[in-house]
Amino acid sequence: PRRVKAAMLSPFVSSLLSRVTGSDDEDVLKASCDDPNVLRVLRNPRHIRAVEEIRYDPANIDKYREIPSVCLVAAREGALPGVAVSPRGSAEGFTQMAPPAYDLEDWAGMAWYAKDYNIGKRLQEKGFCILKGDLSADERHRAVSEASQLRRTGGFDRLPFEVLGGYFGDIGSAWTRSLSAQGREDEEALHSVFTRLVALGTDLAHGSAAFSGLQLQGYTDGMVHCSRGIEDQPNPPLSDPDVANYYLALFMRKKLKLFHFLGPSPAMVTIAPLCIDENQTVFRTLLQPGSLVVLRAEACRCFLEPHVAEPCVTVEVDFMASQRQSHLESQLDRIAPPEELQSWLVGRLRAIVDNDVEE
């Protein structure tokens, strides 16, 4: 759905928001329009029904642990009797709100083997590591300015909504651009950020087998992400099976993901395990501009939620793991694709089967 203006809610939108929030209060409904998790739920009728099912019986939350937005919306304060929630409305024990902090601040001056050990240790323990970036404020601002100028002149694309879960979500990756291999004049600062990410990833590749069991064999082109602005419409739906298959193959490969969050303002980051059970926690914190994040894509996914009034820029590169040669062994190298992409493919297969039956 399009972003709802707070000044007026149509009866249809009010009805949907009421189903999701469990409230008929107009002020509550208007306030919920700025909640990215509510907007995610509204885009999927199955997720709306899931929230209602959880409200009817809180025990049903266990059925939807793998869908963070459903759990975060359903577990609002006071909505689930007997279920403790944090002040931000997420189920305690399921989502951990952490104050802004870095796992490492002085990593840039370390020898490569010290970086491997200190970052690799955290990747092994929790699947991700948040670093204080080594970019100067001037370097960061120039990169943000380049991205803003490129976006104004049509230099960014809009990927299908169903593939955004493989990047930083429908808010964090609303606009994307692949950096050229050599770096053009109009993306000089952005390419410099990408080069630093590659340098760190190359250092980490030396010890990747020890801390993650992955043999890293190469890296992708750099990708720049601009978050959704207040006037932006949702990304278009997926329609091409070839595009779906391309992203399916990309997202199902194990990889080490590195990204520099450039800001210019802080943004909420959610890092969720691929498979959430009662012993695992979704991590949320306010990510500061200039932060550098390293994460194991086979262990967790990351979603960025900058405020729509202050779009932010992120530069990303993926270091791909080598794949085993035999068919049976190669199956072990695959990870689950984003839920929206998988649902689209399943729906298309069902449509093909139905057509065959009718014929």
PDB file of N, CA and C in Angstrom, residues 65-99:
ATOM      1  N   ARG A  65       7.230 -17.239  14.387  1.00  0.00           N
ATOM      2  CA  ARG A  65       8.514 -16.724  14.858  1.00  0.00           C
ATOM      3  C   ARG A  65       9.441 -16.333  13.714  1.00  0.00           C
ATOM      4  N   GLU A  66       9.250 -16.951  12.536  1.00  0.00           N
ATOM      5  CA  GLU A  66      10.150 -16.669  11.412  1.00  0.00           C
ATOM      6  C   GLU A  66       9.766 -15.389  10.676  1.00  0.00           C
ATOM      7  N   ILE A  67       8.705 -14.708  11.099  1.00  0.00           N
ATOM      8  CA  ILE A  67       8.265 -13.475  10.439  1.00  0.00           C
ATOM      9  C   ILE A  67       8.337 -12.349  11.459  1.00  0.00           C
ATOM     10  N   PRO A  68       9.494 -11.685  11.603  1.00  0.00           N
ATOM     11  CA  PRO A  68       9.667 -10.677  12.650  1.00  0.00           C
ATOM     12  C   PRO A  68       8.610  -9.584  12.644  1.00  0.00           C
ATOM     13  N   SER A  69       8.210  -9.088  11.457  1.00  0.00           N
ATOM     14  CA  SER A  69       7.258  -7.976  11.419  1.00  0.00           C
ATOM     15  C   SER A  69       5.919  -8.375  12.026  1.00  0.00           C
ATOM     16  N   VAL A  70       5.478  -9.609  11.793  1.00  0.00           N
ATOM     17  CA  VAL A  70       4.215 -10.076  12.371  1.00  0.00           C
ATOM     18  C   VAL A  70       4.309 -10.106  13.894  1.00  0.00           C
ATOM     19  N   CYS A  71       5.400 -10.653  14.413  1.00  0.00           N
ATOM     20  CA  CYS A  71       5.560 -10.763  15.862  1.00  0.00           C
ATOM     21  C   CYS A  71       5.699  -9.389  16.514  1.00  0.00           C
ATOM     22  N   LEU A  72       6.432  -8.485  15.853  1.00  0.00           N
ATOM     23  CA  LEU A  72       6.642  -7.163  16.428  1.00  0.00           C
ATOM     24  C   LEU A  72       5.350  -6.355  16.476  1.00  0.00           C
ATOM     25  N   VAL A  73       4.504  -6.513  15.457  1.00  0.00           N
ATOM     26  CA  VAL A  73       3.227  -5.798  15.440  1.00  0.00           C
ATOM     27  C   VAL A  73       2.245  -6.429  16.423  1.00  0.00           C
ATOM     28  N   ALA A  74       2.203  -7.756  16.452  1.00  0.00           N
ATOM     29  CA  ALA A  74       1.238  -8.439  17.321  1.00  0.00           C
ATOM     30  C   ALA A  74       1.558  -8.256  18.787  1.00  0.00           C
ATOM     31  N   ALA A  75       2.850  -8.178  19.124  1.00  0.00           N
ATOM     32  CA  ALA A  75       3.253  -8.133  20.530  1.00  0.00           C
ATOM     33  C   ALA A  75       3.425  -6.716  21.042  1.00  0.00           C
ATOM     34  N   ARG A  76       2.469  -5.848  20.721  1.00  0.00           N
ATOM     35  CA  ARG A  76       2.529  -4.487  21.244  1.00  0.00           C
ATOM     36  C   ARG A  76       2.133  -4.472  22.714  1.00  0.00           C
ATOM     37  N   GLU A  77       2.553  -3.411  23.384  1.00  0.00           N
ATOM     38  CA  GLU A  77       2.324  -3.341  24.825  1.00  0.00           C
ATOM     39  C   GLU A  77       0.843  -3.448  25.143  1.00  0.00           C
ATOM     40  N   GLY A  78       0.506  -4.442  25.982  1.00  0.00           N
ATOM     41  CA  GLY A  78      -0.864  -4.647  26.415  1.00  0.00           C
ATOM     42  C   GLY A  78      -1.698  -5.425  25.443  1.00  0.00           C
ATOM     43  N   ALA A  79      -1.180  -5.719  24.234  1.00  0.00           N
ATOM     44  CA  ALA A  79      -1.996  -6.410  23.240  1.00  0.00           C
ATOM     45  C   ALA A  79      -2.102  -7.892  23.528  1.00  0.00           C
ATOM     46  N   LEU A  80      -1.058  -8.480  24.098  1.00  0.00           N
ATOM     47  CA  LEU A  80      -1.053  -9.911  24.371  1.00  0.00           C
ATOM     48  C   LEU A  80      -1.011 -10.135  25.876  1.00  0.00           C
ATOM     49  N   PRO A  81      -2.126 -10.480  26.481  1.00  0.00           N
ATOM     50  CA  PRO A  81      -2.125 -10.723  27.926  1.00  0.00           C
ATOM     51  C   PRO A  81      -1.160 -11.837  28.278  1.00  0.00           C
ATOM     52  N   GLY A  82      -0.337 -11.573  29.295  1.00  0.00           N
ATOM     53  CA  GLY A  82       0.580 -12.606  29.759  1.00  0.00           C
ATOM     54  C   GLY A  82       1.870 -12.662  28.992  1.00  0.00           C
ATOM     55  N   VAL A  83       2.027 -11.846  27.932  1.00  0.00           N
ATOM     56  CA  VAL A  83       3.265 -11.818  27.161  1.00  0.00           C
ATOM     57  C   VAL A  83       3.978 -10.505  27.438  1.00  0.00           C
ATOM     58  N   ALA A  84       5.142 -10.584  28.053  1.00  0.00           N
ATOM     59  CA  ALA A  84       5.876  -9.360  28.379  1.00  0.00           C
ATOM     60  C   ALA A  84       6.432  -8.736  27.120  1.00  0.00           C
ATOM     61  N   VAL A  85       6.375  -7.413  27.025  1.00  0.00           N
ATOM     62  CA  VAL A  85       6.883  -6.724  25.843  1.00  0.00           C
ATOM     63  C   VAL A  85       7.797  -5.597  26.277  1.00  0.00           C
ATOM     64  N   SER A  86       8.704  -5.228  25.378  1.00  0.00           N
ATOM     65  CA  SER A  86       9.623  -4.136  25.657  1.00  0.00           C
ATOM     66  C   SER A  86       8.922  -2.807  25.431  1.00  0.00           C
ATOM     67  N   PRO A  87       9.502  -1.689  25.852  1.00  0.00           N
ATOM     68  CA  PRO A  87       8.865  -0.392  25.644  1.00  0.00           C
ATOM     69  C   PRO A  87       8.610  -0.063  24.185  1.00  0.00           C
ATOM     70  N   ARG A  88       9.366  -0.670  23.260  1.00  0.00           N
ATOM     71  CA  ARG A  88       9.164  -0.399  21.838  1.00  0.00           C
ATOM     72  C   ARG A  88       8.143  -1.341  21.236  1.00  0.00           C
ATOM     73  N   GLY A  89       7.519  -2.191  22.032  1.00  0.00           N
ATOM     74  CA  GLY A  89       6.421  -3.000  21.535  1.00  0.00           C
ATOM     75  C   GLY A  89       6.824  -4.316  20.959  1.00  0.00           C
ATOM     76  N   SER A  90       7.996  -4.852  21.238  1.00  0.00           N
ATOM     77  CA  SER A  90       8.393  -6.145  20.712  1.00  0.00           C
ATOM     78  C   SER A  90       8.527  -7.130  21.846  1.00  0.00           C
ATOM     79  N   ALA A  91       8.248  -8.400  21.564  1.00  0.00           N
ATOM     80  CA  ALA A  91       8.171  -9.391  22.622  1.00  0.00           C
ATOM     81  C   ALA A  91       9.518  -9.592  23.299  1.00  0.00           C
ATOM     82  N   GLU A  92       9.548  -9.446  24.622  1.00  0.00           N
ATOM     83  CA  GLU A  92      10.774  -9.630  25.369  1.00  0.00           C
ATOM     84  C   GLU A  92      11.196 -11.092  25.280  1.00  0.00           C
ATOM     85  N   GLY A  93      12.453 -11.327  25.072  1.00  0.00           N
ATOM     86  CA  GLY A  93      12.920 -12.692  24.860  1.00  0.00           C
ATOM     87  C   GLY A  93      12.937 -13.040  23.392  1.00  0.00           C
ATOM     88  N   PHE A  94      12.207 -12.262  22.586  1.00  0.00           N
ATOM     89  CA  PHE A  94      12.213 -12.470  21.141  1.00  0.00           C
ATOM     90  C   PHE A  94      13.027 -11.383  20.458  1.00  0.00           C
ATOM     91  N   THR A  95      12.837 -10.132  20.878  1.00  0.00           N
ATOM     92  CA  THR A  95      13.607  -9.024  20.315  1.00  0.00           C
ATOM     93  C   THR A  95      14.417  -8.347  21.407  1.00  0.00           C
ATOM     94  N   GLN A  96      15.689  -8.190  21.164  1.00  0.00           N
ATOM     95  CA  GLN A  96      16.581  -7.538  22.112  1.00  0.00           C
ATOM     96  C   GLN A  96      16.888  -6.130  21.618  1.00  0.00           C
ATOM     97  N   MET A  97      16.410  -5.122  22.367  1.00  0.00           N
ATOM     98  CA  MET A  97      16.755  -3.747  22.050  1.00  0.00           C
ATOM     99  C   MET A  97      18.071  -3.413  22.740  1.00  0.00           C
ATOM    100  N   ALA A  98      19.052  -2.972  21.979  1.00  0.00           N
ATOM    101  CA  ALA A  98      20.369  -2.667  22.546  1.00  0.00           C
ATOM    102  C   ALA A  98      20.683  -1.198  22.322  1.00  0.00           C
ATOM    103  N   PRO A  99      21.361  -0.539  23.274  1.00  0.00           N
ATOM    104  CA  PRO A  99      21.775   0.849  23.062  1.00  0.00           C
ATOM    105  C   PRO A  99      22.812   0.918  21.954  1.00  0.00           C
TER     106      PRO A  99
END
